[in-house]
């Protein structure tokens, strides 16, 4: 089983992963932690930079008794002549899991097709399912339930798309406010519709905030979009999350934050959920790895 996007999990499996994350977190805080992935290895292919995804996976594997191998753009033959499918086949002979951060979503799909071990999407242009796992854990921690109204104010790409699917799989109520032309993809909306709970969509950030318990934003110029910077800064005018926009609601941000663009410095220096989200990436991914290994509850 792979996690190319969050809806590769059935809703019950998603809850099981979150519960396992909770269980491992509690075990690591209150007793001598178990090492259910002793001697197991995670290969981490990264085509783009990362702070949270890389370090949370690597640390998580260490805590679980396993090991992680970081494979950056110049570390392996991938991108230098060896096809992705051959990389997938060979890595599968060595390691127990592969995570991959890629520019093109089709690449993580191909990796999953040819690997014989679980492939976990560590961010593509289309999806960020590991972020959604950490976000759902954070919301559950804060509110004690996923029946929470979240206003997304920002771009309709990877982070918001996986969140929209995660919301459709749970009780989360999501409103997505994007500038016109930056909405979530039709294919993502259709999958959410098929699950019976598409997000509410608007191009008016103010209307998204009505009734929201939490406000969530992401950078406007995603990795790989640097040549679209001028166009995007103009398009996202009016979408900045300020203290006035936020009011007394908590902010969620997947990070990294670009202060002065999607969020102000004052908001980032205030009280928000972004550091908890970052920590929960590790707990959620530990839950996922142990669940994928069939070692949950061990
Ligand atoms: N949120 C997130 O994935 O952060 P990194 O780019 O630092 O991994
Ligand atoms: N949308 C951002 C998310 C970073 C975690 C990007 O793709 O760069």
Tab-separated table of C-alpha atoms and ligand atoms in Angstrom:
chain	number	residue	atom	x	y	z
A	1	UNK	CA	0.000	0.000	0.000
A	2	UNK	CA	1.225	3.493	-0.873
A	3	UNK	CA	0.310	6.991	0.289
A	4	UNK	CA	0.423	8.988	-2.931
A	5	UNK	CA	-2.434	11.092	-1.609
A	6	UNK	CA	-4.465	11.008	1.565
A	7	UNK	CA	-7.441	9.247	-0.066
A	8	UNK	CA	-5.284	6.173	-0.702
A	9	UNK	CA	-6.373	5.480	2.875
A	10	UNK	CA	-9.991	4.573	3.603
A	11	UNK	CA	-11.521	6.905	6.214
A	12	UNK	CA	-11.257	4.191	8.878
A	13	UNK	CA	-7.586	3.665	7.997
A	14	UNK	CA	-6.951	7.397	8.268
A	15	UNK	CA	-8.372	7.375	11.795
A	16	UNK	CA	-6.309	4.265	12.611
A	17	UNK	CA	-3.111	6.067	11.525
A	18	UNK	CA	-3.997	9.081	13.692
A	19	UNK	CA	-4.763	6.802	16.643
A	20	UNK	CA	-1.436	4.994	16.185
A	21	UNK	CA	0.327	8.378	16.069
A	22	UNK	CA	-1.350	9.296	19.353
A	23	UNK	CA	-0.433	5.960	20.899
A	24	UNK	CA	3.229	6.239	19.894
A	25	UNK	CA	3.404	9.833	21.127
A	26	UNK	CA	1.976	8.859	24.509
A	27	UNK	CA	4.283	5.832	24.722
A	28	UNK	CA	7.323	7.980	23.964
A	29	UNK	CA	6.329	10.444	26.716
A	30	UNK	CA	5.300	8.074	29.468
A	31	UNK	CA	7.222	4.802	29.233
A	32	UNK	CA	10.245	3.277	27.588
A	33	UNK	CA	9.370	3.648	23.918
A	34	UNK	CA	9.004	0.538	21.776
A	35	UNK	CA	11.086	0.100	18.621
A	36	UNK	CA	8.602	-1.517	16.213
A	37	UNK	CA	10.709	-0.690	13.116
A	38	UNK	CA	14.002	-2.037	14.430
A	39	UNK	CA	16.415	-2.704	11.528
A	40	UNK	CA	14.013	-1.221	8.954
A	41	UNK	CA	15.116	1.474	6.519
A	42	UNK	CA	13.340	4.391	4.871
A	43	UNK	CA	14.816	5.818	1.641
A	44	UNK	CA	14.065	9.542	1.315
A	45	UNK	CA	14.238	10.923	-2.242
A	46	UNK	CA	14.156	14.733	-2.239
A	47	UNK	CA	14.130	16.769	-5.467
A	48	UNK	CA	13.333	19.973	-3.512
A	49	UNK	CA	14.464	21.438	-0.172
A	50	UNK	CA	12.787	20.461	3.082
A	51	UNK	CA	13.162	21.173	6.769
A	52	UNK	CA	10.145	19.504	8.363
A	53	UNK	CA	9.499	16.537	6.094
A	54	UNK	CA	13.116	15.451	5.968
A	55	UNK	CA	13.907	15.888	9.653
A	56	UNK	CA	10.592	14.532	10.951
A	57	UNK	CA	10.898	11.357	8.859
A	58	UNK	CA	14.545	10.854	9.761
A	59	UNK	CA	14.025	11.473	13.468
A	60	UNK	CA	10.860	9.406	13.460
A	61	UNK	CA	12.678	6.410	11.976
A	62	UNK	CA	15.426	6.742	14.596
A	63	UNK	CA	12.859	6.821	17.398
A	64	UNK	CA	11.153	3.724	15.982
A	65	UNK	CA	14.421	1.792	15.983
A	66	UNK	CA	14.993	2.077	12.233
A	67	UNK	CA	17.141	4.148	9.929
A	68	UNK	CA	16.587	6.691	7.154
A	69	UNK	CA	18.780	7.327	4.096
A	70	UNK	CA	18.589	10.823	2.618
A	71	UNK	CA	18.890	10.876	-1.184
A	72	UNK	CA	19.139	14.441	-2.475
A	73	UNK	CA	19.179	15.491	-6.128
A	74	UNK	CA	22.911	14.866	-6.563
A	75	UNK	CA	23.221	11.734	-4.398
A	76	UNK	CA	21.809	9.080	-6.713
A	77	UNK	CA	21.612	8.441	-10.463
A	78	UNK	CA	17.964	9.534	-10.581
A	79	UNK	CA	17.903	12.780	-12.564
A	80	UNK	CA	21.317	11.912	-14.032
A	81	UNK	CA	20.271	9.266	-16.548
A	82	UNK	CA	18.778	6.397	-14.517
A	83	UNK	CA	15.012	6.130	-15.023
A	84	UNK	CA	12.672	6.519	-12.064
A	85	UNK	CA	11.263	3.026	-12.503
A	86	UNK	CA	14.751	1.481	-12.220
A	87	UNK	CA	15.417	3.528	-9.073
A	88	UNK	CA	12.120	2.245	-7.648
A	89	UNK	CA	12.987	-1.372	-8.444
A	90	UNK	CA	16.492	-1.187	-6.987
A	91	UNK	CA	15.593	0.727	-3.813
A	92	UNK	CA	12.870	-1.856	-3.174
A	93	UNK	CA	15.595	-4.530	-2.956
A	94	UNK	CA	17.236	-2.666	-0.060
A	95	UNK	CA	14.727	-0.661	1.930
A	96	UNK	CA	11.374	-1.151	3.623
A	97	UNK	CA	9.754	2.197	2.715
A	98	UNK	CA	10.388	5.030	0.260
A	99	UNK	CA	9.320	8.625	0.708
A	100	UNK	CA	9.695	11.040	-2.196
A	101	UNK	CA	9.428	14.802	-2.597
A	102	UNK	CA	9.078	15.508	-6.322
A	103	UNK	CA	8.173	18.376	-8.606
A	104	UNK	CA	5.832	16.392	-10.831
A	105	UNK	CA	3.085	14.372	-9.153
A	106	UNK	CA	3.302	11.813	-12.003
A	107	UNK	CA	6.755	10.881	-10.707
A	108	UNK	CA	5.527	9.785	-7.292
A	109	UNK	CA	2.731	7.856	-9.038
A	110	UNK	CA	5.345	6.070	-11.195
A	111	UNK	CA	7.556	5.396	-8.192
A	112	UNK	CA	4.601	3.779	-6.409
A	113	UNK	CA	3.802	1.715	-9.491
A	114	UNK	CA	7.284	0.202	-9.784
A	115	UNK	CA	8.368	-0.013	-6.133
A	116	UNK	CA	7.456	-3.149	-4.241
A	117	UNK	CA	7.651	-1.395	-0.858
A	118	UNK	CA	5.277	1.352	0.371
A	119	UNK	CA	5.850	4.738	-1.290
A	120	UNK	CA	4.875	7.842	0.691
A	121	UNK	CA	4.428	11.183	-1.052
A	122	UNK	CA	6.524	13.751	0.819
A	123	UNK	CA	5.087	16.595	-1.338
A	124	UNK	CA	4.415	16.916	-5.033
A	125	UNK	CA	2.923	19.789	-7.002
A	126	UNK	CA	-0.482	18.165	-6.468
A	127	UNK	CA	-0.517	16.696	-2.971
A	128	UNK	CA	0.944	16.712	0.537
A	129	UNK	CA	-0.758	13.867	2.391
A	130	UNK	CA	1.786	13.765	5.254
A	131	UNK	CA	0.956	17.402	5.965
A	132	UNK	CA	-2.732	16.514	6.117
A	133	UNK	CA	-2.016	13.747	8.640
A	134	UNK	CA	-0.110	16.191	10.868
A	135	UNK	CA	-2.816	18.826	10.441
A	136	UNK	CA	-5.651	16.489	11.397
A	137	UNK	CA	-3.691	15.357	14.456
A	138	UNK	CA	-3.132	19.008	15.426
A	139	UNK	CA	-6.808	19.908	15.042
A	140	UNK	CA	-7.852	16.850	17.054
A	141	UNK	CA	-5.351	17.781	19.791
A	142	UNK	CA	-6.576	21.360	19.971
A	143	UNK	CA	-10.341	20.847	19.684
A	144	UNK	CA	-10.786	17.228	20.809
A	145	UNK	CA	-12.676	16.555	17.561
A	146	UNK	CA	-12.296	16.958	13.813
A	147	UNK	CA	-15.732	18.578	13.630
A	148	UNK	CA	-14.119	21.995	13.224
A	149	UNK	CA	-14.611	24.786	10.645
A	150	UNK	CA	-11.345	25.580	8.857
A	151	UNK	CA	-10.961	28.574	6.527
A	152	UNK	CA	-8.181	28.082	3.975
A	153	UNK	CA	-6.966	31.463	2.706
A	154	UNK	CA	-4.359	30.957	0.001
A	155	UNK	CA	-3.358	28.877	-2.989
A	156	UNK	CA	-5.399	25.934	-4.222
A	157	UNK	CA	-2.491	23.550	-4.713
A	158	UNK	CA	-0.767	20.678	-2.920
A	159	UNK	CA	-1.397	21.415	0.794
A	160	UNK	CA	-4.975	22.647	0.359
A	161	UNK	CA	-5.830	19.850	-2.089
A	162	UNK	CA	-4.813	17.061	0.289
A	163	UNK	CA	-6.535	18.913	3.130
A	164	UNK	CA	-9.733	19.095	1.045
A	165	UNK	CA	-9.619	15.320	0.596
A	166	UNK	CA	-8.812	14.802	4.278
A	167	UNK	CA	-11.788	16.983	5.184
A	168	UNK	CA	-14.035	14.958	2.878
A	169	UNK	CA	-12.905	11.793	4.694
A	170	UNK	CA	-13.628	13.197	8.161
A	171	UNK	CA	-15.970	15.601	9.971
A	172	UNK	CA	-13.764	18.599	9.134
A	173	UNK	CA	-15.655	21.463	7.478
A	174	UNK	CA	-13.366	23.247	5.012
A	175	UNK	CA	-13.902	26.501	3.146
A	176	UNK	CA	-11.246	27.236	0.534
A	177	UNK	CA	-10.716	30.890	-0.446
A	178	UNK	CA	-8.374	31.372	-3.400
A	179	UNK	CA	-8.005	34.094	-6.016
A	180	UNK	CA	-9.853	33.348	-9.228
A	181	UNK	CA	-7.710	31.040	-11.357
A	182	UNK	CA	-5.949	29.465	-8.337
A	183	UNK	CA	-8.717	27.131	-7.212
A	184	UNK	CA	-8.154	23.488	-6.292
A	185	UNK	CA	-8.027	21.160	-9.302
A	186	UNK	CA	-11.238	19.774	-10.798
A	187	UNK	CA	-9.974	16.221	-10.251
A	188	UNK	CA	-9.512	16.857	-6.515
A	189	UNK	CA	-12.930	18.492	-6.249
A	190	UNK	CA	-14.481	15.517	-8.047
A	191	UNK	CA	-12.860	13.053	-5.626
A	192	UNK	CA	-14.194	15.092	-2.689
A	193	UNK	CA	-17.640	15.174	-4.331
A	194	UNK	CA	-17.518	11.390	-4.740
A	195	UNK	CA	-16.860	11.124	-1.007
A	196	UNK	CA	-19.932	13.312	-0.461
A	197	UNK	CA	-18.219	16.308	1.144
A	198	UNK	CA	-16.503	18.765	-1.225
A	199	UNK	CA	-15.120	21.944	0.345
A	200	UNK	CA	-17.032	25.186	0.094
A	201	UNK	CA	-15.138	27.379	-2.386
A	202	UNK	CA	-14.977	31.145	-2.731
A	203	UNK	CA	-12.733	33.869	-4.115
A	204	UNK	CA	-13.640	36.140	-1.164
A	205	UNK	CA	-11.361	35.507	1.841
A	206	UNK	CA	-13.683	37.577	4.060
A	207	UNK	CA	-16.632	35.276	3.447
A	208	UNK	CA	-14.476	32.194	4.183
A	209	UNK	CA	-13.770	33.568	7.647
A	210	UNK	CA	-17.418	33.700	8.679
A	211	UNK	CA	-17.914	30.972	11.265
A	212	UNK	CA	-14.338	29.700	10.976
A	213	UNK	CA	-12.692	28.209	14.075
A	214	UNK	CA	-9.228	28.197	12.479
A	215	UNK	CA	-7.538	30.044	9.608
A	216	UNK	CA	-4.985	28.145	7.502
A	217	UNK	CA	-2.562	29.586	4.962
A	218	UNK	CA	0.468	28.543	2.899
A	219	UNK	CA	3.113	30.381	0.870
A	220	UNK	CA	1.965	32.041	-2.324
A	221	UNK	CA	5.003	31.100	-4.419
A	222	UNK	CA	5.503	27.374	-4.044
A	223	UNK	CA	8.780	25.577	-4.648
A	224	UNK	CA	9.283	25.328	-8.401
A	225	UNK	CA	7.138	28.396	-9.114
A	226	UNK	CA	9.831	31.022	-8.575
A	227	UNK	CA	9.494	32.286	-12.161
A	228	UNK	CA	5.804	33.069	-11.467
A	229	UNK	CA	6.598	35.213	-8.434
A	230	UNK	CA	5.458	38.589	-9.822
A	231	UNK	CA	2.217	37.149	-11.193
A	232	UNK	CA	1.377	35.353	-7.960
A	233	UNK	CA	2.171	38.241	-5.616
A	234	UNK	CA	-0.234	40.358	-7.624
A	235	UNK	CA	-2.940	37.683	-7.738
A	236	UNK	CA	-2.821	37.076	-3.963
A	237	UNK	CA	-3.130	40.730	-2.942
A	238	UNK	CA	-5.845	40.879	-0.282
A	239	UNK	CA	-5.167	37.306	0.900
A	240	UNK	CA	-2.574	38.144	3.574
A	241	UNK	CA	-3.410	36.827	7.055
A	242	UNK	CA	-2.994	39.727	9.476
A	243	UNK	CA	-3.905	39.955	13.159
A	244	UNK	CA	-7.088	41.756	12.114
A	245	UNK	CA	-8.047	38.936	9.726
A	246	UNK	CA	-7.247	36.299	12.304
A	247	UNK	CA	-9.035	37.856	15.277
A	248	UNK	CA	-8.917	35.434	18.217
A	249	UNK	CA	-8.793	32.322	16.008
A	250	UNK	CA	-5.649	30.207	15.851
A	251	UNK	CA	-3.557	30.237	12.678
A	252	UNK	CA	-2.467	27.072	10.951
A	253	UNK	CA	0.487	27.192	8.563
A	254	UNK	CA	2.274	24.223	7.028
A	255	UNK	CA	5.516	26.271	6.970
A	256	UNK	CA	7.858	27.599	5.759
A	257	UNK	CA	6.215	31.011	6.276
A	258	UNK	CA	7.121	33.962	4.084
A	259	UNK	CA	6.515	36.869	6.433
A	260	UNK	CA	5.215	39.954	4.683
A	261	UNK	CA	3.590	37.823	1.983
A	262	UNK	CA	0.860	35.351	3.045
A	263	UNK	CA	1.252	36.181	6.746
A	264	UNK	CA	2.566	39.068	8.814
A	265	UNK	CA	5.531	38.941	11.159
A	266	UNK	CA	3.240	39.892	14.061
A	267	UNK	CA	1.028	36.862	13.447
A	268	UNK	CA	4.000	34.489	13.212
A	269	UNK	CA	5.481	35.882	16.445
A	270	UNK	CA	2.108	35.447	18.186
A	271	UNK	CA	0.211	32.432	19.446
A	272	UNK	CA	-0.594	29.931	16.681
A	273	UNK	CA	-0.660	26.234	15.855
A	274	UNK	CA	2.181	26.146	13.313
A	275	UNK	CA	4.842	24.811	15.698
A	276	UNK	CA	2.446	22.095	16.918
A	277	UNK	CA	1.712	21.208	13.290
A	278	UNK	CA	5.440	20.915	12.607
A	279	UNK	CA	5.936	18.620	15.623
A	280	UNK	CA	2.908	16.560	14.719
A	281	UNK	CA	4.363	15.817	11.292
A	282	UNK	CA	6.758	13.511	13.116
A	283	UNK	CA	4.119	11.835	15.291
A	284	UNK	CA	1.740	11.407	12.339
A	285	UNK	CA	4.444	9.935	10.075
A	286	UNK	CA	5.558	7.570	12.834
A	287	UNK	CA	1.945	6.414	13.072
A	288	UNK	CA	1.818	5.996	9.294
A	289	UNK	CA	5.090	4.029	9.058
A	290	UNK	CA	4.127	1.677	11.873
A	291	UNK	CA	0.642	1.229	10.431
A	292	UNK	CA	2.073	0.529	6.954
A	293	UNK	CA	4.481	-2.021	8.460
A	294	UNK	CA	1.548	-3.800	10.044
A	295	UNK	CA	3.096	-3.220	13.455
A	296	UNK	CA	0.382	-0.945	14.876
A	297	UNK	CA	-0.357	-1.570	18.525
A	298	UNK	CA	2.893	-3.536	18.964
B	1	LIG	N1	5.503	21.699	5.583
B	1	LIG	C1	6.568	21.097	5.006
B	1	LIG	O1	6.444	20.101	4.297
B	1	LIG	O2	7.764	21.669	5.303
B	1	LIG	P1	9.172	21.330	4.617
B	1	LIG	O3	9.121	21.893	3.207
B	1	LIG	O4	10.172	22.017	5.471
B	1	LIG	O5	9.357	19.841	4.587
B	2	LIG	N1	2.840	24.857	-1.258
B	2	LIG	C1	4.176	24.774	-0.702
B	2	LIG	C2	4.177	23.832	0.448
B	2	LIG	C3	5.499	23.701	1.164
B	2	LIG	C4	5.453	22.688	2.276
B	2	LIG	C5	5.151	24.332	-1.779
B	2	LIG	O1	4.794	23.468	-2.586
B	2	LIG	O2	6.271	24.845	-1.834
